[in-house]
Short mmCIF file of C-alpha atoms and ligand atoms in Angstrom, two decimals:
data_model
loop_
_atom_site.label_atom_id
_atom_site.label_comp_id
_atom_site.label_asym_id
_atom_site.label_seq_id
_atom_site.Cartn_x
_atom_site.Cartn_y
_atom_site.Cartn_z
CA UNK A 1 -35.57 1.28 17.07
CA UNK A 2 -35.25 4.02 19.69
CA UNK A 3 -38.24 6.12 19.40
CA UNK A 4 -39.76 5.06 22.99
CA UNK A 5 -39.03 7.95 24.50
CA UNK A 6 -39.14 10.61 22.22
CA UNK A 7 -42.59 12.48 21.09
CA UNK A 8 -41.36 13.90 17.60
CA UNK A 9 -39.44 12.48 14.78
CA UNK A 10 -36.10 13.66 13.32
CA UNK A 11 -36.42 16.28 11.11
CA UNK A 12 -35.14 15.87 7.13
CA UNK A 13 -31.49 17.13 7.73
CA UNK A 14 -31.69 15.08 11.06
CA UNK A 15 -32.63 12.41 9.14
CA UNK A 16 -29.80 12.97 6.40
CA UNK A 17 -26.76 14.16 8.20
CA UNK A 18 -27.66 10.88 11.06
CA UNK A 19 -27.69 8.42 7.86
CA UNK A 20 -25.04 5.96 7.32
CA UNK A 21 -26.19 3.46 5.12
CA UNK A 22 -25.48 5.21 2.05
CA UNK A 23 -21.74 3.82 3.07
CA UNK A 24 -21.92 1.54 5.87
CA UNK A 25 -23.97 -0.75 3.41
CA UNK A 26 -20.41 -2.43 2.31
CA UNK A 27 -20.23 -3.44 5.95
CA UNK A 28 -23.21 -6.46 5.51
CA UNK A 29 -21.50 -9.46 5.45
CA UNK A 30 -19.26 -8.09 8.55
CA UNK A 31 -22.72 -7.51 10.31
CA UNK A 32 -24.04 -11.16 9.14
CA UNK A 33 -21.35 -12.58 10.10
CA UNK A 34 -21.02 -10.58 13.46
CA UNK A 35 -24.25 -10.64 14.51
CA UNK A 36 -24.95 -14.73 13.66
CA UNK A 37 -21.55 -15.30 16.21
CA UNK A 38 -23.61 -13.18 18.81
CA UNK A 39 -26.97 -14.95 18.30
CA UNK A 40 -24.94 -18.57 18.66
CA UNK A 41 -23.06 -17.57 21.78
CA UNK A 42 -26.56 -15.76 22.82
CA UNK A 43 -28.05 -19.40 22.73
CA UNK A 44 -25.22 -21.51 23.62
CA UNK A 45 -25.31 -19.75 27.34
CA UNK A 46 -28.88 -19.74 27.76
CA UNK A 47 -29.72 -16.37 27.63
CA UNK A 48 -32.12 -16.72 24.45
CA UNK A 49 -33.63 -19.95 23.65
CA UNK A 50 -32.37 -22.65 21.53
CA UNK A 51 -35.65 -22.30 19.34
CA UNK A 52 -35.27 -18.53 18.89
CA UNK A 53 -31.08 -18.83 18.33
CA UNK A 54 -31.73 -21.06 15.39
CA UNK A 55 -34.82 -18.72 14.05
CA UNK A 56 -32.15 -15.80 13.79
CA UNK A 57 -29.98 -17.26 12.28
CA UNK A 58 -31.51 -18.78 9.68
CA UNK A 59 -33.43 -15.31 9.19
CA UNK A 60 -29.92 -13.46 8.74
CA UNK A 61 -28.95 -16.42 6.41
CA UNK A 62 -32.58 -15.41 4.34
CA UNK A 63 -31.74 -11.63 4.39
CA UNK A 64 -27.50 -12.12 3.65
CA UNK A 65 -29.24 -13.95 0.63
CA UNK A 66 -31.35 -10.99 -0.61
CA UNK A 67 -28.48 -8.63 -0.18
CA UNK A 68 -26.37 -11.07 -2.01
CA UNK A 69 -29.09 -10.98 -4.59
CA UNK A 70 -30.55 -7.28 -4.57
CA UNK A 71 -28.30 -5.14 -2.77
CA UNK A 72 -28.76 -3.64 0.59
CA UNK A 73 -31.79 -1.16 0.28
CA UNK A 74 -31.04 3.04 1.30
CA UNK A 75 -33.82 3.68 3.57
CA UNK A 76 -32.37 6.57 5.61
CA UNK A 77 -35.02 6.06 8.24
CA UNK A 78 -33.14 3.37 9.54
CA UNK A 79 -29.79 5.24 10.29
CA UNK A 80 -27.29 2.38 9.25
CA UNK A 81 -26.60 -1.10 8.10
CA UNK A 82 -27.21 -2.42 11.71
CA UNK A 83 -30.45 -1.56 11.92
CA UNK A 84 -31.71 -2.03 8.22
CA UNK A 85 -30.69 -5.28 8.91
CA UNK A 86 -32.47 -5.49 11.88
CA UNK A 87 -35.53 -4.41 11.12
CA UNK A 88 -35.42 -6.74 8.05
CA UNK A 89 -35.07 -9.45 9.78
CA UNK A 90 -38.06 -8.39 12.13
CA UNK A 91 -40.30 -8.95 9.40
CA UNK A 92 -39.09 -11.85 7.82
CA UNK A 93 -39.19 -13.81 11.39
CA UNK A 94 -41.37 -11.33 13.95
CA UNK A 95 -40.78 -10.84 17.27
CA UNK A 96 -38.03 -13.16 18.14
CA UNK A 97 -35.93 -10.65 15.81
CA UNK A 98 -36.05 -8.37 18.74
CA UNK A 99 -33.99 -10.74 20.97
CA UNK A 100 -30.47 -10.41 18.69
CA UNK A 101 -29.69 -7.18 19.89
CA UNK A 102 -30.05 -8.80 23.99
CA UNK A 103 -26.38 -7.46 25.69
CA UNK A 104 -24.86 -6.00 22.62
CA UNK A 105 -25.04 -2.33 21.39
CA UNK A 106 -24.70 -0.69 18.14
CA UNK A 107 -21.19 0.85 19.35
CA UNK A 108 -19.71 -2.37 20.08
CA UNK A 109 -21.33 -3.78 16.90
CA UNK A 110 -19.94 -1.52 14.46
CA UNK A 111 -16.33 -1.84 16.10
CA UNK A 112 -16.67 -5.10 15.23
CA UNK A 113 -17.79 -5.36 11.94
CA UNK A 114 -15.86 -2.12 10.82
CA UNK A 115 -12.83 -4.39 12.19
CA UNK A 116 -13.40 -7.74 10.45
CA UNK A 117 -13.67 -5.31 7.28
CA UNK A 118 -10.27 -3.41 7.45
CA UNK A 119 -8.95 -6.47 8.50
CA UNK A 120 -9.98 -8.03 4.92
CA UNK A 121 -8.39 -5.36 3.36
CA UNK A 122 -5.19 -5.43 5.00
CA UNK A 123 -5.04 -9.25 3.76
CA UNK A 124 -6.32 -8.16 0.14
CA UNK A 125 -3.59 -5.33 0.07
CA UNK A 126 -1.03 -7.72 1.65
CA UNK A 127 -2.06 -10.26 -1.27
CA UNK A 128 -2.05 -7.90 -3.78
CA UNK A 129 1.59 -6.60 -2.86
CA UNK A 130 2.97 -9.86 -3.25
CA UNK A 131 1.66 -9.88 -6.81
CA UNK A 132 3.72 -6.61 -7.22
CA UNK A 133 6.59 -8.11 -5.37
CA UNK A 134 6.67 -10.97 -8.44
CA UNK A 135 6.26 -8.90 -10.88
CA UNK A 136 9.31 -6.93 -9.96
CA UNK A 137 11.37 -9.88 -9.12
CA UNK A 138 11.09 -11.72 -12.29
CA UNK A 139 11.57 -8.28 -13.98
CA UNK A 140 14.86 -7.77 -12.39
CA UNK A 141 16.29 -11.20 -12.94
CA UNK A 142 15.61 -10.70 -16.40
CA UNK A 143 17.89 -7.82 -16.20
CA UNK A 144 20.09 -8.15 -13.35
CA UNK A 145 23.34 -7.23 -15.59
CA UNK A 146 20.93 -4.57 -18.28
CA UNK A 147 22.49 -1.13 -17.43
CA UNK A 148 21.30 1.94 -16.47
CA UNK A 149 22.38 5.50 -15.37
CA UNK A 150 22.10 5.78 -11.61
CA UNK A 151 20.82 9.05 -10.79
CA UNK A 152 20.73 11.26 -7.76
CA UNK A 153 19.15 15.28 -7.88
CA UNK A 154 17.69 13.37 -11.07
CA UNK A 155 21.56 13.81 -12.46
CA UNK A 156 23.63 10.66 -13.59
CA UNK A 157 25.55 10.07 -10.63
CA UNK A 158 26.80 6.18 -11.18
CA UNK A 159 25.71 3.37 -13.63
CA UNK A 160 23.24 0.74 -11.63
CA UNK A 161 21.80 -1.96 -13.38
CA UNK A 162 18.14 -2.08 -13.70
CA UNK A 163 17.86 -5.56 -12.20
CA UNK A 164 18.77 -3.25 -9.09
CA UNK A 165 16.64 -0.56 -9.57
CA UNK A 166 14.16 -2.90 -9.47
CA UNK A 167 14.52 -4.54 -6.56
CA UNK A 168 14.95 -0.82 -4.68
CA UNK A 169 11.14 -1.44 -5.24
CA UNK A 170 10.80 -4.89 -3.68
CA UNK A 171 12.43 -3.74 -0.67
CA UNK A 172 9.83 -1.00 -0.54
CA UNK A 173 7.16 -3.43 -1.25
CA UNK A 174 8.20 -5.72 1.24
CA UNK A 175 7.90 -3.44 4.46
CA UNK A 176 4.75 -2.00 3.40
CA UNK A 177 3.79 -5.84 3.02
CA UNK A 178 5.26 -6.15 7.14
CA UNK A 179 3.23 -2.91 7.90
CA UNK A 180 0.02 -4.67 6.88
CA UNK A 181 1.30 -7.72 8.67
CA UNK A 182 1.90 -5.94 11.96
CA UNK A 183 -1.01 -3.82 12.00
CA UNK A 184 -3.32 -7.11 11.37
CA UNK A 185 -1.61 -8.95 14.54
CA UNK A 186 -2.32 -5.96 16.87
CA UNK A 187 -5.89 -5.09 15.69
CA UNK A 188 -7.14 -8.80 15.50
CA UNK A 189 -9.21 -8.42 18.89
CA UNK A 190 -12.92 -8.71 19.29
CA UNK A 191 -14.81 -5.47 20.82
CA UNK A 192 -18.21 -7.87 20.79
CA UNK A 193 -19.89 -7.73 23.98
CA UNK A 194 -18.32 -4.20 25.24
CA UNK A 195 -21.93 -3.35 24.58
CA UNK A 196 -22.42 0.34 24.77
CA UNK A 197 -19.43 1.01 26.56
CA UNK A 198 -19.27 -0.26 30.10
CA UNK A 199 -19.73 -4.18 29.12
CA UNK A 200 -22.81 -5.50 29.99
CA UNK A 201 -25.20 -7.81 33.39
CA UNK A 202 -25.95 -10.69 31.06
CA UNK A 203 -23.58 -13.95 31.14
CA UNK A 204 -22.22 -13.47 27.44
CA UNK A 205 -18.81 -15.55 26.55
CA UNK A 206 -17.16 -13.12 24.73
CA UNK A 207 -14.30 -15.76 24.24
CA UNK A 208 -16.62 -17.95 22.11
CA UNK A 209 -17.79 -15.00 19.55
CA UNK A 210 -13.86 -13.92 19.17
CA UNK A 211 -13.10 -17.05 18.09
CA UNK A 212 -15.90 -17.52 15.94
CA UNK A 213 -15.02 -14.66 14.30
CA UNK A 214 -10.77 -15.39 13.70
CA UNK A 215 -9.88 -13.20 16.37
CA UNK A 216 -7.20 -13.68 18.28
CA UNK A 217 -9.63 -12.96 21.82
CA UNK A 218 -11.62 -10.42 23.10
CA UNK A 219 -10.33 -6.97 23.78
CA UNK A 220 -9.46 -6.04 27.84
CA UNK A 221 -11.85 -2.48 27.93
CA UNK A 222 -14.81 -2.10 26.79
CA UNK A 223 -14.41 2.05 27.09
CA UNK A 224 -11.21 1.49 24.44
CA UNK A 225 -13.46 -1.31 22.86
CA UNK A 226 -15.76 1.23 21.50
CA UNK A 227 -13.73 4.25 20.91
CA UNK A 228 -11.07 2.44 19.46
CA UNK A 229 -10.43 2.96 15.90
CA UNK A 230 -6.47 2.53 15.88
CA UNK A 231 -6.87 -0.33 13.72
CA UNK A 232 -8.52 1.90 10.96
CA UNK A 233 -5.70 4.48 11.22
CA UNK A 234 -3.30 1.96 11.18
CA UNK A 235 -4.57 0.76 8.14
CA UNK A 236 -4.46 4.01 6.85
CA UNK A 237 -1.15 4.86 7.73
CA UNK A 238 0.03 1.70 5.88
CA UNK A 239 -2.13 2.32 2.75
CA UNK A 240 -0.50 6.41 2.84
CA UNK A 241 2.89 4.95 3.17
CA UNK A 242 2.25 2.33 0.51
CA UNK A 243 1.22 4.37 -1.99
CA UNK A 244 3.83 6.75 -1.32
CA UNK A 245 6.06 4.09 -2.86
CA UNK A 246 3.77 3.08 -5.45
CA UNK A 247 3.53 7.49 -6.64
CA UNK A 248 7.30 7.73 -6.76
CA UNK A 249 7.53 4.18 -8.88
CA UNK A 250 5.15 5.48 -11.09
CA UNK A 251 6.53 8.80 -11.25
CA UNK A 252 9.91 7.20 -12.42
CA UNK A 253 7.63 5.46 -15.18
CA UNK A 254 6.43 8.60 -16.04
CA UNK A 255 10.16 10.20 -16.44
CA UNK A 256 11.44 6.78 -18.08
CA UNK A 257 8.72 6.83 -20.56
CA UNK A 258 9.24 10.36 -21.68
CA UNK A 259 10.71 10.70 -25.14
CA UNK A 260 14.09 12.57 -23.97
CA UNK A 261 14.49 9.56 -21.86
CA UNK A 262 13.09 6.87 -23.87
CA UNK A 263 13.88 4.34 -21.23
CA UNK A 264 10.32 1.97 -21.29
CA UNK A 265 7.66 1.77 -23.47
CA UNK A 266 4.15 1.24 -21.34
CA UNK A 267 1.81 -1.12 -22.21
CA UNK A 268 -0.65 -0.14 -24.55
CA UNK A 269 -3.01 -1.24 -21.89
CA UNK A 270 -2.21 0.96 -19.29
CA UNK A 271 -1.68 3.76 -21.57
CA UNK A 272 -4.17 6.69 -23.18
CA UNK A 273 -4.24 8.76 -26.13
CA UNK A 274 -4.81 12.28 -27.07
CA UNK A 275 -7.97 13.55 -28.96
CA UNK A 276 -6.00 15.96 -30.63
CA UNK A 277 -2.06 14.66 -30.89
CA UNK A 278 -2.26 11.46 -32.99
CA UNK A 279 1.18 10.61 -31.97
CA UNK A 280 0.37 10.54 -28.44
CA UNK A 281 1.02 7.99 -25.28
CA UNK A 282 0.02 9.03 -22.39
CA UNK A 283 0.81 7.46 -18.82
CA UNK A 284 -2.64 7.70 -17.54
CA UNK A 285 -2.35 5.40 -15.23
CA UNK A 286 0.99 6.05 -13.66
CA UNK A 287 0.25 9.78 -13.28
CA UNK A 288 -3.47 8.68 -11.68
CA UNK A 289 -1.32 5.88 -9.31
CA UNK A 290 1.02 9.38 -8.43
CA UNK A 291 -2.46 11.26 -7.69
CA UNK A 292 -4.13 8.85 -5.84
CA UNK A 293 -1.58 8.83 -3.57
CA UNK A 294 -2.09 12.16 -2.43
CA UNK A 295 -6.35 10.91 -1.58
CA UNK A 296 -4.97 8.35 0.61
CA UNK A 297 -2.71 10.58 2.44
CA UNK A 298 -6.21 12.90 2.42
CA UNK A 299 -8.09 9.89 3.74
CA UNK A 300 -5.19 9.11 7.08
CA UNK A 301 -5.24 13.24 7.77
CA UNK A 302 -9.76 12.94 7.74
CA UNK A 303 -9.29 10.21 10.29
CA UNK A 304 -6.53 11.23 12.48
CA UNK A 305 -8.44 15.03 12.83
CA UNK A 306 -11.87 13.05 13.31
CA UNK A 307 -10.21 11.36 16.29
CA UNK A 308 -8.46 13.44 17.70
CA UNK A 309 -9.89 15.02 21.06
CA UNK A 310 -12.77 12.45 21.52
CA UNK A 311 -13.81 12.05 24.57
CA UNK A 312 -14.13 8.60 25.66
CA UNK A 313 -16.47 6.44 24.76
CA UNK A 314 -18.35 6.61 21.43
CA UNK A 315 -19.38 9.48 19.48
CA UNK A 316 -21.25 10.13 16.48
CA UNK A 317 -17.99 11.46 14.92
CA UNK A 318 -16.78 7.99 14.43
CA UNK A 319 -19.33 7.16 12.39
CA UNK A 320 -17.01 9.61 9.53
CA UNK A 321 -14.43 6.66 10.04
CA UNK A 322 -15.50 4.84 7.48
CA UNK A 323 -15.75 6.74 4.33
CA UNK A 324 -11.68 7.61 4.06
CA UNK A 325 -10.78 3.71 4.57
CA UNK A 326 -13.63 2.57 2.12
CA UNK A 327 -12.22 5.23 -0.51
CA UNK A 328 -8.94 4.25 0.48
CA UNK A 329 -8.68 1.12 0.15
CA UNK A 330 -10.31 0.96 -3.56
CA UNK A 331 -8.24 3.88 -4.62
CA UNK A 332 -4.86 1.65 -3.03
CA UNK A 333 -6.03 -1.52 -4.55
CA UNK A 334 -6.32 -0.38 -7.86
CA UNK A 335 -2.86 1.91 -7.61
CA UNK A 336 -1.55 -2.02 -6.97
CA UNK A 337 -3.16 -3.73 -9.73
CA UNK A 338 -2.12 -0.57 -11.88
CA UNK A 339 1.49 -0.70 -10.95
CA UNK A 340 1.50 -4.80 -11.15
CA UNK A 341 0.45 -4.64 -14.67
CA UNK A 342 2.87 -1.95 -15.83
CA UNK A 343 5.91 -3.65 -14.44
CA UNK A 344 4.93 -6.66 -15.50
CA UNK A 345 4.17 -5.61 -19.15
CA UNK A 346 6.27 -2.81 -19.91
CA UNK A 347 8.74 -2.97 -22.61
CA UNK A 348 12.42 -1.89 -20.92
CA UNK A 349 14.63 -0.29 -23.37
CA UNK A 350 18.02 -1.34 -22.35
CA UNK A 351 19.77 0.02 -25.55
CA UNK A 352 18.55 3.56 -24.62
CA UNK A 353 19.63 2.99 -21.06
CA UNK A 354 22.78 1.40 -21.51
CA UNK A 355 23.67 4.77 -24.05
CA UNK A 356 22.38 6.98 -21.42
CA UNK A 357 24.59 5.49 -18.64
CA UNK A 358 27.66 6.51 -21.21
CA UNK A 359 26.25 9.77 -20.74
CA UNK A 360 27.35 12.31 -17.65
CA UNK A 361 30.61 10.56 -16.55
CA UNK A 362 29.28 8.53 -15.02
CA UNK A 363 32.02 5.92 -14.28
CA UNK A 364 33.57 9.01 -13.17
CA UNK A 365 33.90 7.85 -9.66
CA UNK A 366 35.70 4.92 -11.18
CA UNK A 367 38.79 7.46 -11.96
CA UNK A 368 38.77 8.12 -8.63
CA UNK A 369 38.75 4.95 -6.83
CA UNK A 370 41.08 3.57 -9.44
CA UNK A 371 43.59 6.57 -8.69
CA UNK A 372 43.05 5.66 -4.83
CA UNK A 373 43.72 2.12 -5.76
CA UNK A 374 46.58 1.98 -8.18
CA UNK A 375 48.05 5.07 -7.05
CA UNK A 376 47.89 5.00 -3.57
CA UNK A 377 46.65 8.71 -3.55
CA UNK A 378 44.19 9.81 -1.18
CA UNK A 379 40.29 9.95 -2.24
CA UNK A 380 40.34 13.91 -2.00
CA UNK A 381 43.42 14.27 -4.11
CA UNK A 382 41.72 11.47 -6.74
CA UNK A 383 38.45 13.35 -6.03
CA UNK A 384 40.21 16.50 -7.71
CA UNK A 385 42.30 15.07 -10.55
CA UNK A 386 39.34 13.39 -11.48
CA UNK A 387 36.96 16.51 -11.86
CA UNK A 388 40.13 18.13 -13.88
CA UNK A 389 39.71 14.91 -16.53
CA UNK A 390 35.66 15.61 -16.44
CA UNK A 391 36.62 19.32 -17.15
CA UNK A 392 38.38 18.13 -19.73
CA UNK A 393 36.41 15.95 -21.67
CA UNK A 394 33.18 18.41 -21.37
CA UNK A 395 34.98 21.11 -23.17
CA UNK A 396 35.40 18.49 -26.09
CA UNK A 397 32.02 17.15 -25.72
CA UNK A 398 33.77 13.41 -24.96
CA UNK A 399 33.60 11.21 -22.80
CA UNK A 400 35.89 10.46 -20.14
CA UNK A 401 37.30 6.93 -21.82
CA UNK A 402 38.17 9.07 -25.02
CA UNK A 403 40.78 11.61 -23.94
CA UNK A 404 43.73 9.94 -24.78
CA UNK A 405 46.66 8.71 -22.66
CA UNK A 406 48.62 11.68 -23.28
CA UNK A 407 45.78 14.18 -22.10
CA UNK A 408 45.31 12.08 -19.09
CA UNK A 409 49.03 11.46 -18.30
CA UNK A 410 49.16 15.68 -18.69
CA UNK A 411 46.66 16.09 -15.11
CA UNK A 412 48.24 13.70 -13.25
CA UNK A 413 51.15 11.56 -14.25
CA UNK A 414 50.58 8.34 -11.96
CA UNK A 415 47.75 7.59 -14.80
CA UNK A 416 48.73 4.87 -16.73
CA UNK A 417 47.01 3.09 -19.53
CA UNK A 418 45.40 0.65 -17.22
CA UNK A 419 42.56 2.98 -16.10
CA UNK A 420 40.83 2.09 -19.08
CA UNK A 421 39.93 -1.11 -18.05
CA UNK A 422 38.18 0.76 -14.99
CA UNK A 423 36.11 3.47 -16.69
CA UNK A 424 33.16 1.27 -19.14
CA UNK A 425 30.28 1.06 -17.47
CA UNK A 426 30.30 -2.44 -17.42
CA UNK A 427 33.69 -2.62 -15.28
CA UNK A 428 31.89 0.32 -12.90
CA UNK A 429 28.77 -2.12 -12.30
CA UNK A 430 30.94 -5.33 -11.46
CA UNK A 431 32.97 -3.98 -9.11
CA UNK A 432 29.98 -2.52 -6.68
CA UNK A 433 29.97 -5.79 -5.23
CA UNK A 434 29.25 -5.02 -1.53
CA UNK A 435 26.74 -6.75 -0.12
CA UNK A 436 23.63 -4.79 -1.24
CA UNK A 437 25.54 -3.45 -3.95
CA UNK A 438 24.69 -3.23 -8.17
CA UNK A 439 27.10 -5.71 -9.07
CA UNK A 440 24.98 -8.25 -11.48
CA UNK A 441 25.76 -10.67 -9.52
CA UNK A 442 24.86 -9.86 -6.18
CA UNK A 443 21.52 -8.73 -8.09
CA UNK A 444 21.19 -11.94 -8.70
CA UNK A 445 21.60 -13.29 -5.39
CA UNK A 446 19.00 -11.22 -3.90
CA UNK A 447 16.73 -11.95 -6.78
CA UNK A 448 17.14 -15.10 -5.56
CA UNK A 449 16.42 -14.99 -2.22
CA UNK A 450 13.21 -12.88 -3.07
CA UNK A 451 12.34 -15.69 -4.96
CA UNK A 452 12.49 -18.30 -2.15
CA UNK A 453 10.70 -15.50 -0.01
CA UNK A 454 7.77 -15.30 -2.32
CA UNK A 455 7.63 -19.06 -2.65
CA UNK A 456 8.49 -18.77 -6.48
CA UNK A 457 11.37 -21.75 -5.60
N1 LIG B 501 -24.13 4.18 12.48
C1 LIG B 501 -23.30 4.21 13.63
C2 LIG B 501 -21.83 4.28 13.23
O1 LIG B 501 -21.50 3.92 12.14
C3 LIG B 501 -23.54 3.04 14.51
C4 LIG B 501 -23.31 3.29 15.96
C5 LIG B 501 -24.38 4.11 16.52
N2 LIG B 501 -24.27 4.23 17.92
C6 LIG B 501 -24.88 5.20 18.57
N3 LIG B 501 -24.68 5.27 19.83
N4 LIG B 501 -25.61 6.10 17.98
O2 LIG B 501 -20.97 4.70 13.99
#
């Protein structure tokens, strides 16, 4: 394709380290469709022939059909997918092949096609989050009032309900979902016709192939056309953050389904034994969803230190962009699918929870507040008395609703018999009704406006 002016030919590691189309190959039906826009706009303005137009395309139609029906063949000679595809169309139609590649270059080519292929993915991974997003939501209306120790340092702090635990998640879900969103508005320009990098003599309508394509319009530089891969890294950045969430929602799986804890049974499905423990259930999944993230995090750092410093325009260097958004998108799509199926199938032991929530004085807050409340003393004061009823009840291994009147009358007198009333953990949910809040019901009221929001009403 370029050998005019050179007398020798690459040598094998040339050959090798130049080769692309071991990976680039998943880019074909971007290049089809990229390069079939180009040939239509290349005929609509005149500048190849109406006769030669329609030969191309119905040649890259002929070789997107053997693709489709062989795969795309590794000949390392021919550098990438571009020019594989090229040079096969060359000998299905001749000569006129040579005309496809009239005021367009390879750099403005792969921006293109390496754009209409991230941008796919960021409308697969926004799909597939949505999926996750009804999962969770149908979860947590089932158990909008189930409860469950609230925990911070991993210590029972205050009893939540699960319902809201759950939908901590769909929040999570639901900016990573806007990420995607965002970064799809701002990359959804065309780089065709930037050509190499300076834009190119001939009187292309770079309008016409944007729009063919389902971009927005063309992009304003062609030096930032070509050496632009912000839209990979934002990709990247919202597949890292994504699965950031998805790690630490498996990694509460992974706690939850422990024995001490006992809160969920995992699907069987999603699960693995031991070749040696018969008794074993193992959270595969959820602890490969929890490494995985840590590859995609891998995959934005490769990208970000492949771009950084590069001069402008194109260099061969970009050609590494691909590899870390190929591998991390498949690693990110199945981290979705794997944490879609888990909370949709998992069996959530709200007995277990419920008894753990009795656990750790919890409700001991409750004291307090009710002290501040009833009592009129100040949150410090209550803060204290009620640490000198936790002391208390530790040293006879009780809780904090079984020391009796008397022992609780005997740290501060202003206790009455009322407090009871405020220390189950049923009382302690109910009355965290700010907005936002674990009472059940405002659980259920933002179940329910996830539910409009996902269209599930
Ligand atoms: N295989 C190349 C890549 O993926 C295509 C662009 C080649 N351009 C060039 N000037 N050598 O980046």
């Amino acid at each position: 394709m370029w050998g005019g002016r050179f007398a020798g030919g690459p040598s094998a590691i040339m050959r090798e380290i130049n080769a692309s189309i071991p990976f680039d190959k998943a880019l074909w039906r971007q290049d089809i469709a990229a390069s079939k826009a180009h040939v239509d706009m290349l005929g609509a303005q005149g500048i190849v022939s109406a006769e030669d137009a329609a030969l191309i395309a119905d040649g890259l139609d002929k070789v997107a059909a053997e693709y489709e029906a062989n795969g795309v063949p590794e000949n390392w000679d021919l550098e990438d997918i571009h020019m594989t595809t090229e040079s096969r169309l060359a000998e299905l139609i001749g000569p006129a092949a040579g005309r496809l590649h009239t005021a367009r270059s390879r750099n403005d080519q792969v921006a293109t096609d390496f754009r209409l292929w991230v941008r796919d993915a960021m409308d697969q991974a926004e799909l597939g989050l949505k999926q996750l997003q009804v999962a969770l939501v149908s979860r947590a209306g089932e158990h909008a009032a189930s409860i469950m120790p609230g925990f911070t340092h991993l210590q029972t702090a205050q009893p939540v309900t699960l319902g809201h635990h759950l939908m901590a998640y769909y929040e999570m879900i639901g900016r990573d979902r806007s990420r995607f969103a965002d970064a799809r508005v701002r990359m959804n320009r065309s780089p065709l016709g930037a050509a190499a990098l300076a834009g190119t003599g001939f009187p292309i309508d770079r309008f016409r192939t944007a729009e063919a394509l389902g971009f927005d319009g063309p992009t304003d530089n062609s030096l930032d056309s070509v050496s632009d891969r912000d839209f990979a890294l934002d990709y990247l950045m919202a597949a890292a953050q994504c699965s950031l969430h998805l790690s630490r929602l498996a990694e509460e799986f992974i706690i939850w389904a422990s024995q001490p804890f006992g809160f969920v049974t995992l699907p069987d499905s999603l699960s693995t034994g031991s070749s040696i423990m018969p008794q074993k259930k193992n959270p595969d999944a959820a602890e490969l969803v929890r490494g995985h993230s840590g590859r995609i995090a891998g995959c934005l750092t490769a990208l970000m230190i492949t771009m950084k410093g590069l001069p402008l325009a194109y260099s061969k260097d970009m050609q590494d962009d691909k590899p870390p958004v190929f591998e991390a998108a498949s690693l990110l799509a199945l981290s979705i699918a794997a944490m879609t199926g888990m909370v949709a199938e998992a069996k959530f032991r709200t007995d277990r929870m419920r008894a753990a929530a009795e656990l750790g004085y919890a409700t001991a807050t409750d004291l307090a507040d009710w002290l501040v409340r009833q009592a009129n003393i100040p949150f410090r004061e209550a803060h204290h008395i009620t640490g000198s009823a936790v002391k208390l009840a530790e040293s006879r291994g009780i809780a904090l609703d079984q020391l009796s009147i008397d022992d609780l009358k005997a740290i501060d007198q202003r206790i009455d018999d009322r407090v009871y009333a405020a220390l189950s953990v049923e009382a302690s949910v109910a009355a965290r009704c700010s907005h936002g809040g674990t009472a059940p019901d405002e659980v259920r009221k933002r179940v329910a406006q996830a539910r409009v929001a996902l269209g599930l009403e």
